[in-house]
mmCIF file of C-alpha atoms and ligand atoms in Angstrom:
data_model
loop_
_atom_site.group_PDB
_atom_site.id
_atom_site.type_symbol
_atom_site.label_atom_id
_atom_site.label_comp_id
_atom_site.label_asym_id
_atom_site.label_seq_id
_atom_site.Cartn_x
_atom_site.Cartn_y
_atom_site.Cartn_z
ATOM 1 C CA MET A 201 33.495 27.802 -135.608
ATOM 2 C CA ALA A 202 35.021 28.509 -139.072
ATOM 3 C CA LEU A 203 38.775 29.002 -138.978
ATOM 4 C CA PRO A 204 39.811 32.331 -140.365
ATOM 5 C CA ALA A 205 42.641 32.832 -142.743
ATOM 6 C CA ALA A 206 46.088 32.589 -141.539
ATOM 7 C CA LEU A 207 49.406 33.615 -142.922
ATOM 8 C CA TRP A 208 52.418 31.325 -142.085
ATOM 9 C CA ARG A 209 55.499 33.438 -142.787
ATOM 10 C CA ASN A 210 59.317 33.424 -142.583
ATOM 11 C CA ALA A 211 59.295 29.603 -143.292
ATOM 12 C CA ARG A 212 61.471 27.420 -145.491
ATOM 13 C CA ILE A 213 58.788 25.575 -147.304
ATOM 14 C CA VAL A 214 59.441 22.270 -149.167
ATOM 15 C CA PRO A 215 56.201 21.380 -151.095
ATOM 16 C CA CYS A 216 56.794 17.750 -151.950
ATOM 17 C CA THR A 217 54.525 17.682 -154.885
ATOM 18 C CA THR A 218 57.207 15.635 -156.628
ATOM 19 C CA VAL A 219 60.641 14.364 -155.732
ATOM 20 C CA ALA A 220 62.117 17.551 -157.336
ATOM 21 C CA THR A 221 60.115 19.797 -155.074
ATOM 22 C CA ALA A 222 61.122 17.528 -152.029
ATOM 23 C CA ALA A 223 64.802 18.580 -152.639
ATOM 24 C CA SER A 224 64.845 22.211 -151.666
ATOM 25 C CA VAL A 225 63.044 25.203 -150.218
ATOM 26 C CA HIS A 226 60.442 26.600 -152.775
ATOM 27 C CA ALA A 227 58.437 29.256 -150.857
ATOM 28 C CA ASP A 228 58.679 31.312 -147.703
ATOM 29 C CA ALA A 229 55.056 31.667 -146.932
ATOM 30 C CA LEU A 230 51.594 30.100 -147.214
ATOM 31 C CA VAL A 231 48.053 31.202 -146.493
ATOM 32 C CA THR A 232 45.516 28.782 -144.975
ATOM 33 C CA VAL A 233 41.769 29.384 -145.152
ATOM 34 C CA GLY A 234 39.947 26.915 -142.933
ATOM 35 C CA GLU A 235 41.379 23.583 -143.466
ATOM 36 C CA ARG A 236 42.843 24.244 -146.732
ATOM 37 C CA ILE A 237 45.982 25.839 -148.303
ATOM 38 C CA GLU A 238 44.701 28.830 -150.219
ATOM 39 C CA TRP A 239 48.069 30.060 -151.424
ATOM 40 C CA LEU A 240 51.783 29.204 -151.298
ATOM 41 C CA GLY A 241 54.767 31.308 -152.471
ATOM 42 C CA GLU A 242 57.055 34.258 -151.738
ATOM 43 C CA GLU A 243 55.511 36.629 -149.364
ATOM 44 C CA ALA A 244 56.498 39.474 -151.444
ATOM 45 C CA GLN A 245 54.114 38.168 -154.151
ATOM 46 C CA LEU A 246 51.150 37.794 -151.909
ATOM 47 C CA ALA A 247 48.155 39.746 -152.988
ATOM 48 C CA PRO A 248 47.384 42.507 -150.642
ATOM 49 C CA GLY A 249 43.618 41.526 -150.624
ATOM 50 C CA LEU A 250 44.451 37.992 -149.394
ATOM 51 C CA ARG A 251 46.980 39.280 -146.829
ATOM 52 C CA ALA A 252 44.273 41.662 -145.581
ATOM 53 C CA ARG A 253 42.060 38.603 -144.794
ATOM 54 C CA CYS A 254 44.625 36.884 -142.699
ATOM 55 C CA ALA A 255 43.400 37.455 -139.065
ATOM 56 C CA ALA A 256 46.317 35.359 -137.875
ATOM 57 C CA VAL A 257 50.016 35.878 -138.788
ATOM 58 C CA HIS A 258 52.513 33.095 -137.556
ATOM 59 C CA ASP A 259 56.194 33.955 -137.958
ATOM 60 C CA LEU A 260 58.127 30.677 -138.219
ATOM 61 C CA GLY A 261 61.486 32.061 -137.654
ATOM 62 C CA GLY A 262 63.136 30.725 -140.791
ATOM 63 C CA ARG A 263 62.169 27.033 -139.891
ATOM 64 C CA LEU A 264 61.592 24.162 -142.357
ATOM 65 C CA VAL A 265 58.090 23.326 -143.320
ATOM 66 C CA THR A 266 57.049 20.014 -145.005
ATOM 67 C CA PRO A 267 53.812 18.264 -145.510
ATOM 68 C CA ALA A 268 52.921 16.293 -142.525
ATOM 69 C CA LEU A 269 54.312 12.724 -142.816
ATOM 70 C CA ILE A 270 52.442 9.619 -143.824
ATOM 71 C CA ASP A 271 53.333 5.988 -142.767
ATOM 72 C CA CYS A 272 51.698 4.059 -145.535
ATOM 73 C CA HIS A 273 52.383 0.482 -144.375
ATOM 74 C CA THR A 274 52.139 -0.651 -140.777
ATOM 75 C CA HIS A 275 50.941 -3.598 -138.749
ATOM 76 C CA LEU A 276 50.653 -1.371 -135.658
ATOM 77 C CA VAL A 277 47.872 -3.060 -133.867
ATOM 78 C CA PHE A 278 49.013 -6.450 -132.303
ATOM 79 C CA ALA A 279 49.489 -7.923 -128.883
ATOM 80 C CA GLY A 280 52.765 -9.111 -127.246
ATOM 81 C CA ASP A 281 56.188 -8.988 -128.843
ATOM 82 C CA ARG A 282 58.693 -11.201 -130.453
ATOM 83 C CA ALA A 283 61.831 -10.252 -128.538
ATOM 84 C CA GLU A 284 62.535 -13.914 -127.833
ATOM 85 C CA GLU A 285 62.638 -14.522 -131.600
ATOM 86 C CA PHE A 286 64.938 -11.595 -132.070
ATOM 87 C CA ALA A 287 67.269 -13.345 -129.606
ATOM 88 C CA GLU A 288 67.010 -16.619 -131.447
ATOM 89 C CA ARG A 289 67.853 -15.034 -134.706
ATOM 90 C CA GLN A 290 70.869 -13.462 -133.039
ATOM 91 C CA ARG A 291 71.836 -17.103 -132.211
ATOM 92 C CA GLY A 292 71.625 -17.736 -135.980
ATOM 93 C CA VAL A 293 68.106 -19.152 -136.654
ATOM 94 C CA SER A 294 66.390 -17.721 -139.645
ATOM 95 C CA TYR A 295 63.002 -15.862 -139.761
ATOM 96 C CA GLU A 296 61.638 -18.521 -142.058
ATOM 97 C CA GLU A 297 62.824 -21.379 -139.936
ATOM 98 C CA ILE A 298 61.168 -19.755 -136.845
ATOM 99 C CA ALA A 299 57.837 -19.541 -138.847
ATOM 100 C CA ARG A 300 57.983 -23.089 -139.914
ATOM 101 C CA ARG A 301 58.213 -24.095 -136.229
ATOM 102 C CA GLY A 302 54.986 -22.240 -135.540
ATOM 103 C CA GLY A 303 56.671 -19.023 -134.257
ATOM 104 C CA GLY A 304 56.674 -15.993 -136.365
ATOM 105 C CA ILE A 305 53.426 -14.411 -137.411
ATOM 106 C CA LEU A 306 51.397 -17.306 -135.739
ATOM 107 C CA SER A 307 52.891 -16.579 -132.392
ATOM 108 C CA THR A 308 51.592 -12.937 -132.653
ATOM 109 C CA VAL A 309 48.344 -14.423 -133.802
ATOM 110 C CA ARG A 310 48.018 -16.403 -130.555
ATOM 111 C CA ALA A 311 48.755 -13.318 -128.487
ATOM 112 C CA THR A 312 46.271 -11.068 -130.500
ATOM 113 C CA ARG A 313 43.441 -13.565 -130.323
ATOM 114 C CA ALA A 314 43.956 -13.619 -126.551
ATOM 115 C CA ALA A 315 43.780 -9.819 -126.191
ATOM 116 C CA GLY A 316 40.637 -7.917 -125.846
ATOM 117 C CA GLU A 317 39.965 -4.598 -127.516
ATOM 118 C CA ALA A 318 41.119 -2.467 -124.717
ATOM 119 C CA ALA A 319 44.370 -4.492 -124.443
ATOM 120 C CA LEU A 320 45.015 -4.075 -128.003
ATOM 121 C CA LEU A 321 44.429 -0.398 -127.973
ATOM 122 C CA ASP A 322 46.750 0.007 -124.954
ATOM 123 C CA ALA A 323 49.352 -1.993 -126.861
ATOM 124 C CA ALA A 324 49.203 -0.015 -129.942
ATOM 125 C CA GLU A 325 49.029 3.596 -128.449
ATOM 126 C CA PRO A 326 52.669 3.943 -127.457
ATOM 127 C CA ARG A 327 53.616 3.016 -130.993
ATOM 128 C CA LEU A 328 51.204 5.406 -132.532
ATOM 129 C CA ARG A 329 52.183 8.167 -130.207
ATOM 130 C CA ALA A 330 55.884 7.703 -131.260
ATOM 131 C CA LEU A 331 54.853 8.221 -134.951
ATOM 132 C CA LEU A 332 52.796 11.185 -134.175
ATOM 133 C CA ARG A 333 55.660 12.872 -132.344
ATOM 134 C CA GLU A 334 57.556 12.617 -135.569
ATOM 135 C CA GLY A 335 54.909 14.691 -137.517
ATOM 136 C CA VAL A 336 52.871 11.819 -138.886
ATOM 137 C CA THR A 337 49.195 12.682 -139.375
ATOM 138 C CA ALA A 338 48.154 9.655 -141.494
ATOM 139 C CA ILE A 339 48.912 6.004 -141.230
ATOM 140 C CA GLU A 340 47.880 2.729 -142.642
ATOM 141 C CA VAL A 341 47.034 -0.043 -140.200
ATOM 142 C CA LYS A 342 46.612 -3.673 -141.430
ATOM 143 C CA SER A 343 44.859 -6.589 -139.828
ATOM 144 C CA GLY A 344 46.359 -10.088 -140.209
ATOM 145 C CA TYR A 345 47.104 -11.297 -136.624
ATOM 146 C CA GLY A 346 43.539 -12.255 -136.022
ATOM 147 C CA LEU A 347 42.901 -14.821 -138.794
ATOM 148 C CA THR A 348 39.240 -15.449 -137.865
ATOM 149 C CA LEU A 349 36.301 -13.215 -138.876
ATOM 150 C CA GLU A 350 35.767 -11.847 -135.426
ATOM 151 C CA ASP A 351 39.537 -11.558 -134.529
ATOM 152 C CA GLU A 352 40.180 -9.712 -137.800
ATOM 153 C CA ALA A 353 37.148 -7.560 -137.088
ATOM 154 C CA ARG A 354 38.475 -6.666 -133.694
ATOM 155 C CA MET A 355 41.925 -5.630 -134.987
ATOM 156 C CA LEU A 356 40.189 -3.245 -137.598
ATOM 157 C CA ARG A 357 37.867 -1.768 -134.946
ATOM 158 C CA VAL A 358 40.798 -0.972 -132.846
ATOM 159 C CA ALA A 359 42.620 0.669 -135.762
ATOM 160 C CA ARG A 360 39.471 2.859 -136.343
ATOM 161 C CA GLU A 361 39.317 3.595 -132.684
ATOM 162 C CA LEU A 362 42.897 4.817 -132.674
ATOM 163 C CA GLY A 363 41.864 7.271 -135.428
ATOM 164 C CA ARG A 364 39.013 8.598 -133.216
ATOM 165 C CA ARG A 365 41.153 8.934 -130.071
ATOM 166 C CA HIS A 366 44.153 10.466 -131.685
ATOM 167 C CA ASP A 367 44.735 13.238 -134.074
ATOM 168 C CA VAL A 368 45.447 11.032 -137.017
ATOM 169 C CA ASP A 369 43.768 9.733 -140.084
ATOM 170 C CA VAL A 370 43.868 5.914 -140.060
ATOM 171 C CA ARG A 371 43.372 3.844 -143.295
ATOM 172 C CA THR A 372 42.613 0.283 -142.511
ATOM 173 C CA THR A 373 43.763 -2.636 -144.684
ATOM 174 C CA TYR A 374 42.376 -6.100 -144.477
ATOM 175 C CA LEU A 375 45.307 -8.731 -144.343
ATOM 176 C CA ALA A 376 43.628 -11.985 -143.374
ATOM 177 C CA ALA A 377 45.744 -13.226 -146.298
ATOM 178 C CA HIS A 378 48.791 -12.985 -143.995
ATOM 179 C CA ALA A 379 49.288 -16.545 -142.937
ATOM 180 C CA VAL A 380 47.257 -19.663 -142.792
ATOM 181 C CA PRO A 381 45.872 -20.119 -139.199
ATOM 182 C CA PRO A 382 46.076 -23.430 -137.350
ATOM 183 C CA GLU A 383 42.314 -24.219 -137.929
ATOM 184 C CA PHE A 384 43.066 -24.299 -141.560
ATOM 185 C CA ALA A 385 46.513 -26.076 -141.387
ATOM 186 C CA GLY A 386 47.070 -27.846 -144.742
ATOM 187 C CA ARG A 387 43.931 -26.159 -146.255
ATOM 188 C CA GLY A 388 45.394 -22.903 -147.386
ATOM 189 C CA ALA A 389 43.311 -22.739 -150.468
ATOM 190 C CA GLU A 390 40.128 -23.177 -148.567
ATOM 191 C CA TYR A 391 41.179 -20.672 -146.100
ATOM 192 C CA LEU A 392 41.833 -18.153 -148.860
ATOM 193 C CA ARG A 393 38.351 -18.700 -150.293
ATOM 194 C CA VAL A 394 36.840 -18.189 -146.932
ATOM 195 C CA LEU A 395 38.577 -15.034 -146.117
ATOM 196 C CA ALA A 396 37.927 -13.527 -149.679
ATOM 197 C CA ARG A 397 34.384 -14.617 -150.273
ATOM 198 C CA GLU A 398 32.940 -14.756 -146.722
ATOM 199 C CA TRP A 399 34.881 -12.556 -144.314
ATOM 200 C CA LEU A 400 35.818 -9.789 -146.658
ATOM 201 C CA PRO A 401 32.212 -8.768 -147.825
ATOM 202 C CA GLU A 402 31.094 -9.075 -144.141
ATOM 203 C CA LEU A 403 33.880 -6.687 -142.848
ATOM 204 C CA ALA A 404 33.366 -4.335 -145.744
ATOM 205 C CA ARG A 405 29.673 -4.329 -144.793
ATOM 206 C CA ARG A 406 30.631 -3.324 -141.252
ATOM 207 C CA GLY A 407 32.616 -0.246 -142.836
ATOM 208 C CA LEU A 408 36.009 -1.724 -141.468
ATOM 209 C CA VAL A 409 37.968 -2.054 -144.661
ATOM 210 C CA ASP A 410 39.538 0.784 -146.717
ATOM 211 C CA ALA A 411 41.841 -1.561 -148.721
ATOM 212 C CA VAL A 412 42.782 -5.282 -149.142
ATOM 213 C CA ASP A 413 46.139 -6.731 -149.026
ATOM 214 C CA ILE A 414 47.835 -10.269 -149.427
ATOM 215 C CA TYR A 415 51.241 -11.609 -148.339
ATOM 216 C CA CYS A 416 52.336 -13.045 -151.647
ATOM 217 C CA ASP A 417 55.590 -14.789 -151.141
ATOM 218 C CA ARG A 418 57.328 -18.139 -150.703
ATOM 219 C CA GLY A 419 55.843 -19.782 -147.649
ATOM 220 C CA ALA A 420 52.856 -17.461 -147.886
ATOM 221 C CA PHE A 421 50.228 -17.006 -150.548
ATOM 222 C CA SER A 422 50.292 -17.523 -154.283
ATOM 223 C CA ALA A 423 49.619 -15.421 -157.250
ATOM 224 C CA ALA A 424 46.509 -17.415 -157.887
ATOM 225 C CA ASP A 425 45.413 -16.763 -154.326
ATOM 226 C CA ALA A 426 45.949 -13.047 -155.075
ATOM 227 C CA ARG A 427 43.718 -13.220 -158.041
ATOM 228 C CA THR A 428 40.791 -14.925 -155.981
ATOM 229 C CA LEU A 429 41.252 -12.272 -153.248
ATOM 230 C CA PHE A 430 41.447 -9.263 -155.586
ATOM 231 C CA GLU A 431 38.259 -10.357 -157.507
ATOM 232 C CA ALA A 432 36.408 -10.412 -154.318
ATOM 233 C CA ALA A 433 37.815 -6.853 -153.495
ATOM 234 C CA ARG A 434 36.866 -5.742 -156.977
ATOM 235 C CA ALA A 435 33.386 -6.811 -156.464
ATOM 236 C CA LEU A 436 33.136 -4.512 -153.330
ATOM 237 C CA GLU A 437 34.968 -1.739 -155.145
ATOM 238 C CA LEU A 438 37.839 -1.871 -152.690
ATOM 239 C CA PRO A 439 41.403 -0.959 -153.766
ATOM 240 C CA VAL A 440 44.128 -3.542 -153.345
ATOM 241 C CA LYS A 441 47.760 -3.766 -152.398
ATOM 242 C CA MET A 442 50.288 -6.592 -152.077
ATOM 243 C CA HIS A 443 53.268 -7.717 -149.983
ATOM 244 C CA ALA A 444 55.406 -8.880 -152.832
ATOM 245 C CA GLY A 445 59.005 -10.173 -153.369
ATOM 246 C CA GLN A 446 60.236 -9.912 -149.729
ATOM 247 C CA PHE A 447 61.899 -13.265 -150.168
ATOM 248 C CA ALA A 448 60.986 -14.706 -153.635
ATOM 249 C CA ASP A 449 59.128 -13.770 -156.822
ATOM 250 C CA VAL A 450 56.092 -15.834 -156.938
ATOM 251 C CA GLY A 451 54.531 -14.009 -159.818
ATOM 252 C CA GLY A 452 52.211 -11.786 -157.856
ATOM 253 C CA ILE A 453 53.083 -8.437 -159.348
ATOM 254 C CA GLY A 454 51.500 -9.248 -162.561
ATOM 255 C CA VAL A 455 48.189 -9.850 -160.750
ATOM 256 C CA ALA A 456 48.669 -6.791 -158.780
ATOM 257 C CA ALA A 457 49.031 -4.708 -161.853
ATOM 258 C CA GLN A 458 45.948 -6.250 -163.537
ATOM 259 C CA PHE A 459 43.969 -5.040 -160.575
ATOM 260 C CA ALA A 460 45.650 -1.519 -160.562
ATOM 261 C CA ALA A 461 47.096 -2.046 -157.145
ATOM 262 C CA LEU A 462 47.514 1.145 -155.062
ATOM 263 C CA SER A 463 51.016 -0.355 -154.154
ATOM 264 C CA CYS A 464 53.323 -3.278 -154.151
ATOM 265 C CA ASP A 465 55.383 -3.410 -150.920
ATOM 266 C CA HIS A 466 58.905 -4.889 -150.041
ATOM 267 C CA LEU A 467 60.141 -5.792 -153.538
ATOM 268 C CA GLU A 468 63.635 -6.965 -152.737
ATOM 269 C CA VAL A 469 63.106 -9.474 -155.390
ATOM 270 C CA LEU A 470 61.784 -7.792 -158.544
ATOM 271 C CA ASP A 471 62.683 -7.880 -162.303
ATOM 272 C CA ALA A 472 62.426 -5.130 -164.960
ATOM 273 C CA ALA A 473 59.321 -6.555 -166.423
ATOM 274 C CA ASP A 474 57.565 -6.378 -163.120
ATOM 275 C CA ALA A 475 58.828 -2.901 -162.510
ATOM 276 C CA ALA A 476 57.348 -1.907 -165.885
ATOM 277 C CA ARG A 477 54.007 -3.566 -164.944
ATOM 278 C CA MET A 478 53.876 -1.537 -161.834
ATOM 279 C CA ALA A 479 54.561 1.683 -163.680
ATOM 280 C CA GLN A 480 51.776 0.901 -166.161
ATOM 281 C CA ALA A 481 49.307 0.167 -163.445
ATOM 282 C CA GLY A 482 50.212 3.357 -161.612
ATOM 283 C CA SER A 483 51.255 1.277 -158.500
ATOM 284 C CA VAL A 484 53.505 2.746 -155.910
ATOM 285 C CA ALA A 485 56.591 0.885 -154.715
ATOM 286 C CA VAL A 486 56.517 0.861 -150.872
ATOM 287 C CA LEU A 487 60.027 0.227 -149.615
ATOM 288 C CA LEU A 488 60.448 -1.219 -146.156
ATOM 289 C CA PRO A 489 64.194 -0.909 -145.229
ATOM 290 C CA VAL A 490 63.733 -1.516 -141.407
ATOM 291 C CA ALA A 491 62.377 -5.012 -142.241
ATOM 292 C CA TYR A 492 65.396 -5.553 -144.608
ATOM 293 C CA TYR A 493 67.710 -4.418 -141.833
ATOM 294 C CA THR A 494 66.071 -6.424 -139.124
ATOM 295 C CA LEU A 495 66.284 -9.607 -141.135
ATOM 296 C CA GLY A 496 69.892 -8.886 -142.155
ATOM 297 C CA GLN A 497 68.994 -9.199 -145.858
ATOM 298 C CA THR A 498 71.584 -8.632 -148.323
ATOM 299 C CA GLN A 499 69.780 -7.936 -151.696
ATOM 300 C CA PRO A 500 68.159 -4.540 -151.529
ATOM 301 C CA PRO A 501 65.196 -3.775 -153.847
ATOM 302 C CA PRO A 502 66.365 -2.796 -157.374
ATOM 303 C CA VAL A 503 65.751 0.855 -156.798
ATOM 304 C CA GLY A 504 67.448 1.743 -160.217
ATOM 305 C CA LEU A 505 64.983 -0.446 -162.073
ATOM 306 C CA LEU A 506 61.973 1.207 -160.397
ATOM 307 C CA ARG A 507 63.317 4.672 -160.951
ATOM 308 C CA ALA A 508 64.082 3.781 -164.730
ATOM 309 C CA ALA A 509 60.493 2.432 -165.015
ATOM 310 C CA GLY A 510 59.021 5.585 -163.417
ATOM 311 C CA VAL A 511 57.464 3.822 -160.387
ATOM 312 C CA PRO A 512 56.932 6.283 -157.548
ATOM 313 C CA LEU A 513 58.887 5.118 -154.349
ATOM 314 C CA ALA A 514 57.340 5.348 -150.952
ATOM 315 C CA VAL A 515 59.020 4.554 -147.667
ATOM 316 C CA ALA A 516 57.204 3.135 -144.564
ATOM 317 C CA THR A 517 58.152 1.566 -141.270
ATOM 318 C CA ASP A 518 56.284 -1.780 -141.655
ATOM 319 C CA CYS A 519 55.976 -1.472 -137.839
ATOM 320 C CA ASN A 520 55.293 -5.090 -136.764
ATOM 321 C CA PRO A 521 56.540 -7.394 -133.908
ATOM 322 C CA GLY A 522 58.550 -9.835 -136.138
ATOM 323 C CA THR A 523 60.496 -8.086 -138.844
ATOM 324 C CA SER A 524 60.215 -4.348 -137.993
ATOM 325 C CA PRO A 525 59.891 -3.508 -134.290
ATOM 326 C CA CYS A 526 60.133 0.176 -135.277
ATOM 327 C CA ALA A 527 58.025 3.096 -134.633
ATOM 328 C CA SER A 528 60.112 5.720 -136.264
ATOM 329 C CA LEU A 529 59.382 6.915 -139.829
ATOM 330 C CA LEU A 530 62.438 9.225 -139.712
ATOM 331 C CA LEU A 531 64.550 6.201 -138.973
ATOM 332 C CA ALA A 532 63.013 4.458 -142.060
ATOM 333 C CA MET A 533 63.910 7.435 -144.186
ATOM 334 C CA ASN A 534 67.527 7.228 -143.099
ATOM 335 C CA MET A 535 67.687 3.485 -143.803
ATOM 336 C CA ALA A 536 66.106 3.898 -147.126
ATOM 337 C CA CYS A 537 68.959 6.387 -147.990
ATOM 338 C CA ARG A 538 71.691 4.321 -146.446
ATOM 339 C CA LEU A 539 70.579 0.728 -147.244
ATOM 340 C CA PHE A 540 68.723 1.304 -150.380
ATOM 341 C CA GLY A 541 70.489 4.185 -151.866
ATOM 342 C CA LEU A 542 67.659 6.662 -152.107
ATOM 343 C CA ALA A 543 68.425 10.273 -152.505
ATOM 344 C CA ALA A 544 67.421 12.357 -149.548
ATOM 345 C CA GLU A 545 64.654 13.965 -151.541
ATOM 346 C CA GLU A 546 63.352 10.617 -152.616
ATOM 347 C CA ALA A 547 63.124 9.508 -148.978
ATOM 348 C CA LEU A 548 60.990 12.705 -148.118
ATOM 349 C CA ALA A 549 58.846 12.275 -151.247
ATOM 350 C CA GLY A 550 58.529 8.600 -150.027
ATOM 351 C CA VAL A 551 56.807 9.674 -146.849
ATOM 352 C CA THR A 552 54.849 12.461 -148.298
ATOM 353 C CA CYS A 553 53.406 12.598 -151.853
ATOM 354 C CA HIS A 554 54.110 8.974 -152.899
ATOM 355 C CA ALA A 555 52.983 7.698 -149.387
ATOM 356 C CA ALA A 556 49.777 9.536 -149.918
ATOM 357 C CA ARG A 557 49.314 7.975 -153.261
ATOM 358 C CA ALA A 558 49.987 4.526 -151.740
ATOM 359 C CA LEU A 559 46.992 5.136 -149.498
ATOM 360 C CA GLY A 560 44.662 6.802 -152.163
ATOM 361 C CA LEU A 561 44.961 10.159 -150.234
ATOM 362 C CA ALA A 562 46.699 12.159 -152.985
ATOM 363 C CA PRO A 563 46.647 14.961 -154.052
ATOM 364 C CA ALA A 564 44.898 16.452 -150.953
ATOM 365 C CA ARG A 565 47.483 15.040 -148.616
ATOM 366 C CA GLY A 566 51.196 14.537 -148.715
ATOM 367 C CA ALA A 567 51.992 17.814 -150.609
ATOM 368 C CA LEU A 568 51.769 21.567 -150.058
ATOM 369 C CA GLU A 569 50.005 23.447 -152.761
ATOM 370 C CA ALA A 570 46.956 25.544 -153.218
ATOM 371 C CA GLY A 571 43.840 23.376 -152.685
ATOM 372 C CA ALA A 572 45.503 20.840 -150.619
ATOM 373 C CA ASP A 573 44.790 20.072 -146.950
ATOM 374 C CA ALA A 574 46.466 22.442 -144.452
ATOM 375 C CA GLU A 575 48.579 19.447 -142.836
ATOM 376 C CA PHE A 576 52.185 20.451 -142.348
ATOM 377 C CA VAL A 577 55.015 20.109 -139.937
ATOM 378 C CA VAL A 578 57.175 22.868 -138.621
ATOM 379 C CA TRP A 579 60.766 21.428 -137.903
ATOM 380 C CA ASP A 580 63.545 22.940 -135.851
ATOM 381 C CA LEU A 581 65.631 22.386 -138.939
ATOM 382 C CA ALA A 582 66.763 24.447 -141.951
ATOM 383 C CA ALA A 583 67.072 21.945 -144.865
ATOM 384 C CA PRO A 584 64.934 18.908 -145.998
ATOM 385 C CA HIS A 585 67.929 16.706 -146.104
ATOM 386 C CA GLU A 586 68.372 16.911 -142.342
ATOM 387 C CA LEU A 587 65.271 14.714 -141.995
ATOM 388 C CA SER A 588 67.138 11.793 -143.467
ATOM 389 C CA TYR A 589 70.548 12.668 -142.045
ATOM 390 C CA TRP A 590 70.060 12.539 -138.334
ATOM 391 C CA THR A 591 69.065 9.306 -136.563
ATOM 392 C CA GLY A 592 67.674 9.341 -133.080
ATOM 393 C CA LEU A 593 66.980 12.925 -133.152
ATOM 394 C CA ASN A 594 63.407 14.315 -133.673
ATOM 395 C CA ARG A 595 63.297 18.029 -134.349
ATOM 396 C CA CYS A 596 59.549 18.158 -135.045
ATOM 397 C CA ARG A 597 58.366 21.422 -133.502
ATOM 398 C CA ALA A 598 54.664 21.699 -134.300
ATOM 399 C CA VAL A 599 52.220 19.777 -136.353
ATOM 400 C CA ILE A 600 49.389 21.751 -138.049
ATOM 401 C CA ARG A 601 46.398 19.573 -138.857
ATOM 402 C CA ARG A 602 43.519 21.006 -140.931
ATOM 403 C CA GLY A 603 44.805 24.443 -140.369
ATOM 404 C CA ARG A 604 45.163 24.148 -136.614
ATOM 405 C CA LEU A 605 47.995 23.461 -134.262
ATOM 406 C CA ALA A 606 47.552 19.983 -133.278
ATOM 407 C CA ARG A 607 50.845 19.185 -131.466
ATOM 408 C CA GLY A 608 53.836 20.952 -130.302
ATOM 409 C CA THR A 609 54.251 24.762 -130.115
ATOM 410 C CA LEU A 610 54.614 27.491 -132.655
ATOM 411 C CA PRO A 611 57.606 29.517 -132.453
HETATM 412 N N1 DI6 B 968 55.815 -9.093 -144.170
HETATM 413 C C1 DI6 B 968 56.482 -8.631 -143.043
HETATM 414 O O1 DI6 B 968 57.606 -8.337 -142.958
HETATM 415 C C2 DI6 B 968 55.552 -8.815 -142.019
HETATM 416 N N2 DI6 B 968 54.407 -9.272 -142.551
HETATM 417 C C3 DI6 B 968 54.567 -9.369 -143.863
HETATM 418 O O2 DI6 B 968 53.697 -9.767 -144.615
HETATM 419 C C4 DI6 B 968 55.989 -9.759 -140.896
HETATM 420 C C5 DI6 B 968 55.005 -9.804 -139.901
HETATM 421 C C6 DI6 B 968 55.470 -10.704 -138.689
HETATM 422 O O3 DI6 B 968 56.602 -11.372 -138.780
HETATM 423 O O4 DI6 B 968 54.763 -10.651 -137.775
HETATM 424 FE FE1 FE B 969 54.185 -5.623 -143.788
#
């Protein structure tokens, strides 16, 4: 049945169309018609004709309203955990050292290959639910713990299934270029060619891939590998993204920019020339402060350079078993402020409009304005800065998805 028009009034609405409009309240009412926002502004200015069409009126009691949140970088689907490695790191062994010994990503690959589809779903669901409770309605899920055609396919199918079973939009990203699997040990270049030229077209044909990613770093893949993969993606008209500069600059950003990457993510190691390349290419910088925190890194991404270059900053959980065992986007916002020096409004823009852009979902998602999707969160809060200020406190009251109450209760 078609949804009637509804007036949502007495709200403190933060549109998040830009960083500036993520800083403070800009409207007290909005009208939704069906799944879209028809109008947003001061209720006193609402045209009588439109008001008369509103069959439902929801008084939000002066509560904060923001766009629904978007987690634009996750590895949410995996089996097992790496708590043992966490304990080892606490004893002083480094992440890269653990990876060299066959732990790290490859230990999650072993667990994920051994898990069937149902087990992977069961493992991912609690993490997804935690994100949804915080007002998230769109997430990215990467593959990259299968590293064979069928194991990657299973991860991506599970990601799609999560989107069917839960009230969330899932964007899948193919990340077979995450690590070289044991079958290809010492033959990384060959593995890359296979995953790019054989597996990617097949998975795309099965409708499992929305974007293509590569872990371009020291001890991982090279800039030349990225070019080979991105050429294959381009042939399939798939957008690309890159894990870059988490540990070292291996020259990937230049390649990402040439392929107009949706985003480059991590970026602890980045120079001004690469920031300028990202700006020119229109790529979003996805900051992952929980991974930085978990690894105890000490050199934060050069946020000042990115800002000066005009690169949009997004913030995501990077939810993964190794470097970011975290299913809280609100915590990631707080850490982006405290560890990376983001302003509170930058953190909010980072999980709304800029996150939408990093997934190719802007401008319909991640911002509240006429014509955008009616996807918003009612918070038991008064000011947007409170979202980054609190930790361990989730004041999400209600989630409206496509114009309907999807979770929680209305005041
Ligand atoms: N960067 C990360 O931080 C994760 N993957 C990546 O490309 C780590 C994934 C893991 O350790 O399992
Ligand atoms: Fe990641």
